[in-house]
Structures are given as structure tokens and as C-alpha cells.
PDB file of C-alpha atoms in Angstrom:
ATOM      1  CA  MET A   1     112.922 130.770  87.398  1.00 45.00           C
ATOM      2  CA  GLU A   2     110.276 129.124  87.848  1.00 59.00           C
ATOM      3  CA  PRO A   3     108.547 127.505  84.840  1.00 62.00           C
ATOM      4  CA  ALA A   4     105.121 129.083  83.939  1.00 64.00           C
ATOM      5  CA  ALA A   5     102.307 128.116  86.300  1.00 70.00           C
ATOM      6  CA  LEU A   6      99.405 125.824  84.129  1.00 87.00           C
ATOM      7  CA  PRO A   7      96.151 125.985  83.275  1.00 90.00           C
ATOM      8  CA  PHE A   8      95.026 124.348  86.550  1.00 96.00           C
ATOM      9  CA  ARG A   9      95.529 125.403  90.073  1.00 97.00           C
ATOM     10  CA  PHE A  10      95.857 123.821  93.256  1.00 98.00           C
ATOM     11  CA  ASP A  11      93.593 123.250  96.061  1.00 98.00           C
ATOM     12  CA  ARG A  12      95.673 120.910  97.882  1.00 98.00           C
ATOM     13  CA  LEU A  13      96.084 117.347  98.820  1.00 98.00           C
ATOM     14  CA  GLY A  14      93.173 115.654  99.333  1.00 98.00           C
ATOM     15  CA  TYR A  15      94.097 111.459  99.909  1.00 98.00           C
ATOM     16  CA  ALA A  16      96.660 109.462 100.396  1.00 98.00           C
ATOM     17  CA  ALA A  17      95.398 105.813  98.648  1.00 98.00           C
ATOM     18  CA  LEU A  18      97.245 103.276 100.271  1.00 98.00           C
ATOM     19  CA  GLN A  19      97.663  99.042  99.620  1.00 98.00           C
ATOM     20  CA  VAL A  20      97.940  97.073 103.000  1.00 98.00           C
ATOM     21  CA  THR A  21      98.345  93.412 103.486  1.00 97.00           C
ATOM     22  CA  ASN A  22      96.017  93.082 106.214  1.00 97.00           C
ATOM     23  CA  LEU A  23      92.765  95.541 106.080  1.00 97.00           C
ATOM     24  CA  ALA A  24      92.044  95.726 109.938  1.00 96.00           C
ATOM     25  CA  ARG A  25      95.327  95.060 111.244  1.00 97.00           C
ATOM     26  CA  SER A  26      95.977  98.005 108.954  1.00 98.00           C
ATOM     27  CA  VAL A  27      92.877 100.281 110.752  1.00 98.00           C
ATOM     28  CA  ALA A  28      93.724  99.666 113.916  1.00 98.00           C
ATOM     29  CA  PHE A  29      96.512 101.357 113.459  1.00 98.00           C
ATOM     30  CA  TYR A  30      95.412 104.356 111.763  1.00 98.00           C
ATOM     31  CA  THR A  31      92.922 105.119 113.727  1.00 98.00           C
ATOM     32  CA  ASP A  32      93.873 103.789 117.246  1.00 97.00           C
ATOM     33  CA  LEU A  33      97.579 104.837 117.421  1.00 98.00           C
ATOM     34  CA  MET A  34      97.738 107.584 114.529  1.00 98.00           C
ATOM     35  CA  GLY A  35      94.225 109.079 115.266  1.00 97.00           C
ATOM     36  CA  LEU A  36      93.044 109.029 112.185  1.00 98.00           C
ATOM     37  CA  GLU A  37      89.111 108.627 112.241  1.00 98.00           C
ATOM     38  CA  LEU A  38      87.899 105.447 110.218  1.00 98.00           C
ATOM     39  CA  VAL A  39      84.365 106.033 108.225  1.00 98.00           C
ATOM     40  CA  GLU A  40      82.865 103.842 106.591  1.00 97.00           C
ATOM     41  CA  SER A  41      84.974  99.909 105.878  1.00 95.00           C
ATOM     42  CA  ASN A  42      83.816  98.221 102.356  1.00 86.00           C
ATOM     43  CA  GLY A  43      85.221  94.747 102.377  1.00 81.00           C
ATOM     44  CA  GLU A  44      87.234  96.009  99.524  1.00 84.00           C
ATOM     45  CA  CYS A  45      88.654  99.315 101.677  1.00 95.00           C
ATOM     46  CA  ALA A  46      88.429 100.984 104.588  1.00 98.00           C
ATOM     47  CA  PHE A  47      88.303 105.233 104.059  1.00 98.00           C
ATOM     48  CA  LEU A  48      89.603 107.509 107.392  1.00 98.00           C
ATOM     49  CA  ARG A  49      89.589 111.162 108.013  1.00 98.00           C
ATOM     50  CA  CYS A  50      91.391 113.723 109.954  1.00 98.00           C
ATOM     51  CA  SER A  51      88.826 116.735 108.809  1.00 97.00           C
ATOM     52  CA  ALA A  52      85.286 117.359 107.728  1.00 97.00           C
ATOM     53  CA  ASP A  53      86.458 115.093 103.901  1.00 98.00           C
ATOM     54  CA  HIS A  54      84.613 111.545 103.859  1.00 98.00           C
ATOM     55  CA  HIS A  55      88.088 110.442 103.094  1.00 98.00           C
ATOM     56  CA  ASN A  56      92.224 111.538 103.619  1.00 98.00           C
ATOM     57  CA  LEU A  57      93.117 108.052 103.671  1.00 98.00           C
ATOM     58  CA  VAL A  58      92.383 105.274 101.676  1.00 98.00           C
ATOM     59  CA  LEU A  59      92.964 101.297 102.897  1.00 98.00           C
ATOM     60  CA  TYR A  60      93.277  98.669 100.383  1.00 98.00           C
ATOM     61  CA  GLU A  61      93.974  95.453 100.597  1.00 97.00           C
ATOM     62  CA  GLY A  62      96.621  93.556  98.760  1.00 96.00           C
ATOM     63  CA  SER A  63      99.770  91.704  98.493  1.00 96.00           C
ATOM     64  CA  GLU A  64     102.134  94.154  98.445  1.00 97.00           C
ATOM     65  CA  PRO A  65     101.890  97.509 100.677  1.00 98.00           C
ATOM     66  CA  GLY A  66     102.284 101.075  98.453  1.00 98.00           C
ATOM     67  CA  ILE A  67     101.110 104.186  97.268  1.00 98.00           C
ATOM     68  CA  LYS A  68      98.453 103.315  94.698  1.00 98.00           C
ATOM     69  CA  ARG A  69      97.415 106.818  94.519  1.00 98.00           C
ATOM     70  CA  ALA A  70      98.288 110.636  95.111  1.00 98.00           C
ATOM     71  CA  ALA A  71      95.415 112.522  95.397  1.00 98.00           C
ATOM     72  CA  TYR A  72      94.361 116.393  94.291  1.00 98.00           C
ATOM     73  CA  LYS A  73      91.860 119.121  94.939  1.00 98.00           C
ATOM     74  CA  LEU A  74      92.116 120.989  92.557  1.00 98.00           C
ATOM     75  CA  ALA A  75      90.951 124.737  92.927  1.00 97.00           C
ATOM     76  CA  SER A  76      86.951 124.418  90.671  1.00 98.00           C
ATOM     77  CA  PRO A  77      85.146 122.750  88.195  1.00 98.00           C
ATOM     78  CA  GLU A  78      87.377 125.060  85.274  1.00 98.00           C
ATOM     79  CA  ASP A  79      90.293 123.991  86.611  1.00 98.00           C
ATOM     80  CA  LEU A  80      89.748 120.200  86.814  1.00 98.00           C
ATOM     81  CA  GLN A  81      88.233 120.597  82.621  1.00 98.00           C
ATOM     82  CA  ASN A  82      91.284 123.062  81.792  1.00 98.00           C
ATOM     83  CA  ALA A  83      93.800 120.197  84.080  1.00 98.00           C
ATOM     84  CA  PHE A  84      92.347 117.163  82.046  1.00 98.00           C
ATOM     85  CA  GLU A  85      92.603 118.916  78.724  1.00 98.00           C
ATOM     86  CA  HIS A  86      95.985 119.504  79.706  1.00 98.00           C
ATOM     87  CA  PHE A  87      97.463 115.709  80.181  1.00 98.00           C
ATOM     88  CA  HIS A  88      95.492 114.680  76.592  1.00 98.00           C
ATOM     89  CA  ALA A  89      97.143 118.127  74.579  1.00 97.00           C
ATOM     90  CA  ILE A  90     100.468 116.441  76.098  1.00 97.00           C
ATOM     91  CA  GLY A  91      99.678 112.893  75.503  1.00 98.00           C
ATOM     92  CA  LEU A  92      99.519 111.620  78.976  1.00 98.00           C
ATOM     93  CA  LEU A  93      96.197 109.870  77.947  1.00 98.00           C
ATOM     94  CA  PRO A  94      94.310 110.622  81.659  1.00 98.00           C
ATOM     95  CA  SER A  95      91.511 108.565  82.141  1.00 98.00           C
ATOM     96  CA  TRP A  96      88.159 109.936  83.699  1.00 98.00           C
ATOM     97  CA  VAL A  97      86.995 107.458  86.538  1.00 98.00           C
ATOM     98  CA  ASP A  98      83.720 105.597  85.964  1.00 97.00           C
ATOM     99  CA  GLU A  99      80.740 106.689  88.128  1.00 97.00           C
ATOM    100  CA  ASN A 100      80.422 103.685  90.081  1.00 96.00           C
ATOM    101  CA  GLU A 101      83.781 104.863  91.629  1.00 96.00           C
ATOM    102  CA  THR A 102      83.165 108.243  92.174  1.00 97.00           C
ATOM    103  CA  ARG A 103      79.675 107.343  93.857  1.00 96.00           C
ATOM    104  CA  MET A 104      81.997 104.960  96.103  1.00 95.00           C
ATOM    105  CA  LEU A 105      84.512 107.635  96.912  1.00 97.00           C
ATOM    106  CA  LYS A 106      82.005 110.165  97.659  1.00 97.00           C
ATOM    107  CA  GLN A 107      83.507 112.610  95.368  1.00 98.00           C
ATOM    108  CA  GLY A 108      82.805 114.601  91.882  1.00 98.00           C
ATOM    109  CA  PRO A 109      83.947 113.498  88.717  1.00 98.00           C
ATOM    110  CA  THR A 110      87.421 112.801  88.725  1.00 98.00           C
ATOM    111  CA  PHE A 111      90.427 111.995  86.214  1.00 98.00           C
ATOM    112  CA  ARG A 112      93.553 110.034  86.904  1.00 98.00           C
ATOM    113  CA  VAL A 113      96.508 110.035  84.942  1.00 98.00           C
ATOM    114  CA  ARG A 114     100.800 108.885  85.664  1.00 98.00           C
ATOM    115  CA  GLU A 115     103.590 110.285  85.926  1.00 98.00           C
ATOM    116  CA  PRO A 116     105.722 108.764  83.154  1.00 97.00           C
ATOM    117  CA  ASN A 117     109.343 108.659  85.213  1.00 97.00           C
ATOM    118  CA  SER A 118     108.134 107.800  89.002  1.00 98.00           C
ATOM    119  CA  GLY A 119     105.821 105.451  87.700  1.00 98.00           C
ATOM    120  CA  LEU A 120     103.609 107.791  90.124  1.00 98.00           C
ATOM    121  CA  LEU A 121      99.690 107.611  89.768  1.00 98.00           C
ATOM    122  CA  PHE A 122      97.635 111.137  89.994  1.00 98.00           C
ATOM    123  CA  GLU A 123      94.002 111.718  90.661  1.00 98.00           C
ATOM    124  CA  PHE A 124      92.072 114.737  90.243  1.00 98.00           C
ATOM    125  CA  PHE A 125      89.434 116.153  91.635  1.00 98.00           C
ATOM    126  CA  ASP A 126      87.031 119.287  92.353  1.00 98.00           C
ATOM    127  CA  ARG A 127      84.606 118.487  94.838  1.00 98.00           C
ATOM    128  CA  ILE A 128      84.601 115.856  97.847  1.00 98.00           C
ATOM    129  CA  THR A 129      81.269 114.653 100.336  1.00 98.00           C
ATOM    130  CA  TYR A 130      81.442 116.979 103.472  1.00 97.00           C
ATOM    131  CA  LEU A 131      80.211 115.246 106.085  1.00 98.00           C
ATOM    132  CA  ALA A 132      78.178 116.727 108.659  1.00 97.00           C
ATOM    133  CA  MET A 133      79.411 115.863 111.904  1.00 96.00           C
ATOM    134  CA  PRO A 134      82.895 117.086 112.298  1.00 94.00           C
ATOM    135  CA  TYR A 135      86.985 115.625 112.284  1.00 96.00           C
ATOM    136  CA  VAL A 136      86.972 115.137 116.572  1.00 94.00           C
ATOM    137  CA  PRO A 137      90.828 114.403 117.435  1.00 93.00           C
ATOM    138  CA  HIS A 138      90.611 111.697 119.885  1.00 88.00           C
ATOM    139  CA  LEU A 139      94.846 111.220 120.352  1.00 93.00           C
ATOM    140  CA  THR A 140      96.372 113.557 117.620  1.00 95.00           C
ATOM    141  CA  LYS A 141      94.874 116.597 116.767  1.00 96.00           C
ATOM    142  CA  ILE A 142      95.778 115.751 113.619  1.00 97.00           C
ATOM    143  CA  ALA A 143      95.556 118.964 111.214  1.00 97.00           C
ATOM    144  CA  ARG A 144      94.991 117.494 107.986  1.00 97.00           C
ATOM    145  CA  ILE A 145      97.039 115.233 105.629  1.00 98.00           C
ATOM    146  CA  GLY A 146     100.296 117.121 104.921  1.00 98.00           C
ATOM    147  CA  HIS A 147     102.605 115.457 101.445  1.00 98.00           C
ATOM    148  CA  ILE A 148     103.619 112.056  99.924  1.00 98.00           C
ATOM    149  CA  VAL A 149     106.813 111.761  98.827  1.00 98.00           C
ATOM    150  CA  ILE A 150     107.999 109.124  96.631  1.00 98.00           C
ATOM    151  CA  GLY A 151     111.822 108.279  95.760  1.00 98.00           C
ATOM    152  CA  THR A 152     112.194 107.979  91.901  1.00 98.00           C
ATOM    153  CA  LYS A 153     115.118 106.164  89.088  1.00 96.00           C
ATOM    154  CA  ARG A 154     114.659 109.428  87.037  1.00 97.00           C
ATOM    155  CA  TYR A 155     114.719 111.526  89.759  1.00 98.00           C
ATOM    156  CA  GLU A 156     115.807 114.398  87.167  1.00 97.00           C
ATOM    157  CA  GLU A 157     113.306 113.351  84.585  1.00 98.00           C
ATOM    158  CA  ALA A 158     110.474 113.403  87.663  1.00 98.00           C
ATOM    159  CA  VAL A 159     111.364 116.487  88.653  1.00 98.00           C
ATOM    160  CA  GLU A 160     111.554 118.194  85.963  1.00 97.00           C
ATOM    161  CA  SER A 161     108.481 116.504  84.286  1.00 98.00           C
ATOM    162  CA  LEU A 162     106.029 117.857  87.996  1.00 98.00           C
ATOM    163  CA  SER A 163     107.421 121.094  87.582  1.00 96.00           C
ATOM    164  CA  THR A 164     106.179 121.730  84.528  1.00 96.00           C
ATOM    165  CA  LYS A 165     103.703 119.671  83.345  1.00 97.00           C
ATOM    166  CA  PHE A 166     101.656 118.604  86.566  1.00 97.00           C
ATOM    167  CA  ASN A 167     102.020 122.813  88.067  1.00 96.00           C
ATOM    168  CA  PHE A 168     103.977 121.317  90.877  1.00 97.00           C
ATOM    169  CA  ALA A 169     106.553 124.426  92.133  1.00 96.00           C
ATOM    170  CA  VAL A 170     109.797 122.938  94.106  1.00 97.00           C
ATOM    171  CA  SER A 171     110.026 125.273  97.383  1.00 97.00           C
ATOM    172  CA  ASP A 172     114.119 123.926  98.363  1.00 97.00           C
ATOM    173  CA  PHE A 173     115.544 120.521  96.721  1.00 97.00           C
ATOM    174  CA  VAL A 174     119.169 119.576  97.581  1.00 96.00           C
ATOM    175  CA  GLU A 175     120.609 119.113  93.541  1.00 94.00           C
ATOM    176  CA  GLU A 176     120.393 116.187  92.367  1.00 92.00           C
ATOM    177  CA  LYS A 177     119.216 114.648  95.636  1.00 96.00           C
ATOM    178  CA  PHE A 178     115.669 115.764  96.534  1.00 97.00           C
ATOM    179  CA  SER A 179     113.213 117.820  95.973  1.00 98.00           C
ATOM    180  CA  TRP A 180     110.484 119.197  97.479  1.00 98.00           C
ATOM    181  CA  MET A 181     107.532 120.698  95.020  1.00 98.00           C
ATOM    182  CA  ARG A 182     104.212 122.872  96.814  1.00 97.00           C
ATOM    183  CA  CYS A 183     101.063 122.338  94.853  1.00 97.00           C
ATOM    184  CA  ARG A 184     100.510 126.287  93.781  1.00 92.00           C
ATOM    185  CA  PRO A 185      99.291 128.577  94.815  1.00 96.00           C
ATOM    186  CA  ASN A 186      98.598 126.440  98.073  1.00 97.00           C
ATOM    187  CA  PRO A 187     101.620 128.253 100.495  1.00 96.00           C
ATOM    188  CA  LEU A 188     102.337 124.967 101.832  1.00 97.00           C
ATOM    189  CA  HIS A 189     106.538 124.321 101.818  1.00 97.00           C
ATOM    190  CA  HIS A 190     105.507 121.167 100.380  1.00 97.00           C
ATOM    191  CA  SER A 191     102.744 118.390  99.636  1.00 98.00           C
ATOM    192  CA  LEU A 192     105.254 116.419  97.459  1.00 98.00           C
ATOM    193  CA  ALA A 193     108.133 115.569  97.225  1.00 98.00           C
ATOM    194  CA  VAL A 194     110.864 113.729  95.214  1.00 98.00           C
ATOM    195  CA  GLY A 195     113.967 111.694  96.179  1.00 98.00           C
ATOM    196  CA  VAL A 196     116.505 110.351  94.040  1.00 98.00           C
ATOM    197  CA  SER A 197     116.947 106.335  94.279  1.00 97.00           C
ATOM    198  CA  MET A 198     117.365 103.235  93.264  1.00 96.00           C
ATOM    199  CA  ARG A 199     114.110 102.046  92.532  1.00 96.00           C
ATOM    200  CA  ASN A 200     110.516 103.207  92.074  1.00 97.00           C
ATOM    201  CA  HIS A 201     109.025 103.459  95.619  1.00 98.00           C
ATOM    202  CA  LEU A 202     107.054 105.272  98.896  1.00 98.00           C
ATOM    203  CA  HIS A 203     109.455 107.412 100.506  1.00 98.00           C
ATOM    204  CA  HIS A 204     106.632 108.101 103.729  1.00 98.00           C
ATOM    205  CA  VAL A 205     103.196 110.340 104.711  1.00 98.00           C
ATOM    206  CA  ASN A 206     103.046 112.521 106.057  1.00 98.00           C
ATOM    207  CA  PHE A 207     100.002 114.240 108.215  1.00 98.00           C
ATOM    208  CA  MET A 208     100.430 117.851 110.029  1.00 98.00           C
ATOM    209  CA  VAL A 209      99.751 118.121 113.611  1.00 98.00           C
ATOM    210  CA  THR A 210      98.166 120.823 115.297  1.00 96.00           C
ATOM    211  CA  ASP A 211     100.234 121.198 119.036  1.00 96.00           C
ATOM    212  CA  ILE A 212     104.042 120.717 119.310  1.00 96.00           C
ATOM    213  CA  ASP A 213     102.708 118.076 122.395  1.00 97.00           C
ATOM    214  CA  ASP A 214     101.318 115.895 119.864  1.00 97.00           C
ATOM    215  CA  VAL A 215     104.281 114.837 118.158  1.00 98.00           C
ATOM    216  CA  GLY A 216     106.336 114.335 122.260  1.00 97.00           C
ATOM    217  CA  ALA A 217     102.796 112.792 123.287  1.00 97.00           C
ATOM    218  CA  ALA A 218     103.143 110.376 119.904  1.00 98.00           C
ATOM    219  CA  ALA A 219     106.424 109.146 120.173  1.00 98.00           C
ATOM    220  CA  ALA A 220     106.191 107.908 123.853  1.00 97.00           C
ATOM    221  CA  ARG A 221     102.856 106.210 122.821  1.00 97.00           C
ATOM    222  CA  MET A 222     104.397 104.249 119.759  1.00 98.00           C
ATOM    223  CA  GLN A 223     107.578 103.682 121.849  1.00 97.00           C
ATOM    224  CA  LYS A 224     104.980 101.733 124.472  1.00 97.00           C
ATOM    225  CA  ALA A 225     102.914 100.218 121.987  1.00 98.00           C
ATOM    226  CA  GLY A 226     106.466  98.617 119.813  1.00 98.00           C
ATOM    227  CA  VAL A 227     105.919 100.631 116.645  1.00 98.00           C
ATOM    228  CA  GLN A 228     109.618 101.590 115.889  1.00 98.00           C
ATOM    229  CA  ILE A 229     110.558 104.858 115.647  1.00 98.00           C
ATOM    230  CA  VAL A 230     112.796 105.411 112.432  1.00 98.00           C
ATOM    231  CA  PHE A 231     113.631 109.308 113.279  1.00 98.00           C
ATOM    232  CA  GLY A 232     112.727 111.837 115.243  1.00 96.00           C
ATOM    233  CA  PRO A 233     111.920 114.035 116.761  1.00 97.00           C
ATOM    234  CA  GLY A 234     113.761 116.204 115.427  1.00 97.00           C
ATOM    235  CA  ARG A 235     113.372 118.995 113.244  1.00 97.00           C
ATOM    236  CA  HIS A 236     114.477 119.556 109.255  1.00 96.00           C
ATOM    237  CA  LEU A 237     116.227 122.764 107.517  1.00 95.00           C
ATOM    238  CA  PRO A 238     113.032 122.729 105.286  1.00 94.00           C
ATOM    239  CA  SER A 239     110.056 123.941 105.868  1.00 93.00           C
ATOM    240  CA  THR A 240     111.926 124.349 109.439  1.00 94.00           C
ATOM    241  CA  SER A 241     108.844 120.875 110.388  1.00 96.00           C
ATOM    242  CA  ILE A 242     109.407 119.143 113.510  1.00 98.00           C
ATOM    243  CA  PHE A 243     108.771 115.154 113.295  1.00 98.00           C
ATOM    244  CA  LEU A 244     108.722 112.054 113.845  1.00 98.00           C
ATOM    245  CA  TYR A 245     109.157 109.089 111.644  1.00 98.00           C
ATOM    246  CA  PHE A 246     107.297 105.540 112.473  1.00 98.00           C
ATOM    247  CA  LEU A 247     106.557 102.435 110.721  1.00 98.00           C
ATOM    248  CA  ASP A 248     102.964 101.241 110.208  1.00 98.00           C
ATOM    249  CA  PRO A 249     102.706  97.192 110.364  1.00 98.00           C
ATOM    250  CA  ASP A 250     103.697  96.662 107.037  1.00 98.00           C
ATOM    251  CA  GLY A 251     106.692  98.886 107.684  1.00 98.00           C
ATOM    252  CA  MET A 252     105.851 101.949 105.455  1.00 98.00           C
ATOM    253  CA  THR A 253     107.222 105.126 106.815  1.00 98.00           C
ATOM    254  CA  MET A 254     104.947 107.646 107.866  1.00 98.00           C
ATOM    255  CA  GLU A 255     105.275 110.879 109.472  1.00 98.00           C
ATOM    256  CA  PHE A 256     103.765 112.961 112.140  1.00 98.00           C
ATOM    257  CA  SER A 257     104.970 116.777 111.646  1.00 98.00           C
ATOM    258  CA  PHE A 258     104.300 120.161 114.090  1.00 98.00           C
ATOM    259  CA  GLY A 259     104.573 123.749 112.186  1.00 96.00           C
ATOM    260  CA  MET A 260     105.517 124.390 107.997  1.00 96.00           C
ATOM    261  CA  GLU A 261     107.075 127.196 106.235  1.00 95.00           C
ATOM    262  CA  GLU A 262     103.807 128.808 103.722  1.00 96.00           C
ATOM    263  CA  ILE A 263     105.415 130.529 100.183  1.00 96.00           C
ATOM    264  CA  GLN A 264     102.969 132.857  98.738  1.00 93.00           C
ATOM    265  CA  GLU A 265     102.058 132.833  95.628  1.00 87.00           C
ATOM    266  CA  GLU A 266     102.612 136.717  94.853  1.00 86.00           C
ATOM    267  CA  GLY A 267     106.895 138.049  96.484  1.00 88.00           C
ATOM    268  CA  GLY A 268     106.558 134.340  97.875  1.00 87.00           C
ATOM    269  CA  ARG A 269     110.942 133.230  98.448  1.00 94.00           C
ATOM    270  CA  MET A 270     113.005 131.387  95.687  1.00 95.00           C
ATOM    271  CA  PRO A 271     113.662 128.013  95.965  1.00 96.00           C
ATOM    272  CA  ARG A 272     116.434 127.389  97.637  1.00 96.00           C
ATOM    273  CA  MET A 273     119.845 125.304  96.321  1.00 96.00           C
ATOM    274  CA  LEU A 274     120.584 123.210 100.436  1.00 97.00           C
ATOM    275  CA  GLU A 275     124.097 121.020 101.691  1.00 95.00           C
ATOM    276  CA  MET A 276     123.648 116.841 101.353  1.00 92.00           C
ATOM    277  CA  HIS A 277     124.110 117.065 105.531  1.00 93.00           C
ATOM    278  CA  PRO A 278     123.075 115.074 108.075  1.00 93.00           C
ATOM    279  CA  ARG A 279     122.047 118.600 109.514  1.00 94.00           C
ATOM    280  CA  THR A 280     119.662 119.309 106.293  1.00 95.00           C
ATOM    281  CA  MET A 281     116.941 116.872 107.451  1.00 95.00           C
ATOM    282  CA  ASP A 282     117.372 117.434 111.176  1.00 96.00           C
ATOM    283  CA  MET A 283     118.670 121.141 112.614  1.00 96.00           C
ATOM    284  CA  TRP A 284     118.877 119.530 116.119  1.00 97.00           C
ATOM    285  CA  GLY A 285     121.763 117.051 115.211  1.00 95.00           C
ATOM    286  CA  GLY A 286     120.279 113.671 116.608  1.00 95.00           C
ATOM    287  CA  PRO A 287     120.733 110.439 115.001  1.00 95.00           C
ATOM    288  CA  MET A 288     120.782 109.473 111.555  1.00 95.00           C
ATOM    289  CA  PRO A 289     117.200 107.747 110.020  1.00 96.00           C
ATOM    290  CA  HIS A 290     116.820 103.605 111.570  1.00 97.00           C
ATOM    291  CA  GLU A 291     117.977 101.217 108.191  1.00 97.00           C
ATOM    292  CA  LEU A 292     114.018 100.595 107.980  1.00 97.00           C
ATOM    293  CA  PHE A 293     113.215 104.389 107.501  1.00 98.00           C
ATOM    294  CA  ALA A 294     111.490 105.321 104.234  1.00 98.00           C
ATOM    295  CA  LYS A 295     112.690 101.314 102.489  1.00 97.00           C
ATOM    296  CA  THR A 296     109.432  99.623 102.478  1.00 98.00           C
ATOM    297  CA  GLY A 297     105.907 100.787  99.819  1.00 98.00           C
ATOM    298  CA  MET A 298     106.357 100.297  95.870  1.00 98.00           C
ATOM    299  CA  ILE A 299     104.071 101.921  93.697  1.00 98.00           C
ATOM    300  CA  GLU A 300     101.519 100.574  92.445  1.00 98.00           C
ATOM    301  CA  GLY A 301     101.921 100.267  88.373  1.00 95.00           C
ATOM    302  CA  ALA A 302     105.465 101.650  87.885  1.00 94.00           C
ATOM    303  CA  ASN A 303     108.350  99.952  86.713  1.00 82.00           C
ATOM    304  CA  ASP A 304     110.986  99.442  88.969  1.00 68.00           C
TER     305      ASP A 304
END
């Protein structure tokens, strides 16, 4: 039985904030090879989008690549306040972001709270500037930022915490190995996933595309540009998505995927306990992932 829903509801994954070692080089990769649009760069960070939102990816320059935070849009101002009060009541010390930063982020009231087992910093907000000019795909027809995946030493504790304290619902899992989680009531199979690891780290960041040809065209484009493809094309058993994984300039793993199962809040199926088997990760039976797959990327502020 799933844990009881908490007193706040999600809308969707809003954006990922990543740290890169060379901001200009990474902006070029994410725009010229992946197809995101640069909205603005202020010298401190760069804002990129694949939707009408002001940003779906924020890049900061720093000494070590990895993820700074995972940002989720909640359903309403009431949900935002309820979420803050919930995290405060259970002792996780949420903190409101100051107005100067929320103004820079083009967001309304925003708070952050750290999941204590993985060390991942979550950000919650209820509104973000909607840009007047539509996002126009020029390489890949990106539909949305899809999900963030992390690895953690404290896997069981992290999954329990994310389920009972952060309001994520497990859609599928490999026992003691991996859990795919959705931000209810959003029906997408997962917007977050957690795997067992020897360290706390970023596994990958996903962007969902609107056409299967986007996956194939991206594979050809990456190969021609000398980008390392580390897994796929293939098809996942959990979520049924067709996937392609490749490395960004810092070696962080990015994914394009097409298609995803949806699990409705009412009448949705129970989580499946999946076999630990190569065909679980690739139903097509393709080659195993490259040794560099999901290896690079710290979680800022996490203890290894």
C-alpha cells in the first residue's frame, strides 16, 4: 500500500540546476547540440528553456560538475505554504529563498529543503514567469524536462523519506536497487528516480521529446559531433520509454526519451517489483551501458 498523500500537491518538475566547469562551453552544448534555448546569461549563471517557462535548466559555473538542486512547481500557493509548514514540522529546516534570488530566478515565493539521506536539495515554488514568445524547437522537439535520477549510499532510507516525507509515489522498483517515482498527482511514470550506489551522486537528467525520430536524429547528430553515447537507443521496461543517453562536456549523463507510461491518481496500478535483468533496462536487448554511463556528477552539499 502506498504511503498516505501529504498536505501538498505537485504540478510538475520545473527545472534542474547544474554546476558545470565551463559555462560558455556548456551553454553551446545544450543549445547547439541538444536544442534548448538560451533565455539569458548574467555572468553568474545561464537560463535555458524547452517550454514557455523562463527556464527548465539553470547552469552555474564551478569547480566540480554535478547537481545543485531539483526544483518542483507545486499546484498552488496553498500547497506551497502547506509544504513549507510540513517540512518545518518534521524538522527538516526548510528555508525561504530571499527576494533578490527569486527575482533573478523569475519565480514567486520559493523555498528549499534538503533530503537528508541522498543530500539532494529540493526547491519548491508555485509560479514562474511565462514568456511571451513560444519556445521554438530548432534541433530536437523537446516537450519538457522529464526527470532527475540520483544514486545514494542510503538507498532504502532515501526511498522511504521521499515517499513518506516528500510526497513522491513509487511507480516501479527493483528490490533494494532502484525506484522510479512520480510527483503526484502528475501521472507521468517518474519525475525522480533513485538508485543504490557507493556514493551520493547525480545519475542523469532527462528531457522528453515529442517524436521517435528526435531520438534517432539526436543519436546521429551526437555521433557526428564526437559526443560519447553511453547507452541506447533502446527501450525501458519501466515507463516504456525509448531512450538515448549521452555525455555533456563535463561527462554528466543526459537522456532524450520518447513516450512514457502515465499512472492516474484514481484507479492507477500498483507499483511493480521488477527483475534485476538487462532486459528491464533495455527491452530490445542492446549492448550494456558504457563504463562512463551515469558516473560523473556530484550532489552539491551531500556527504559522500
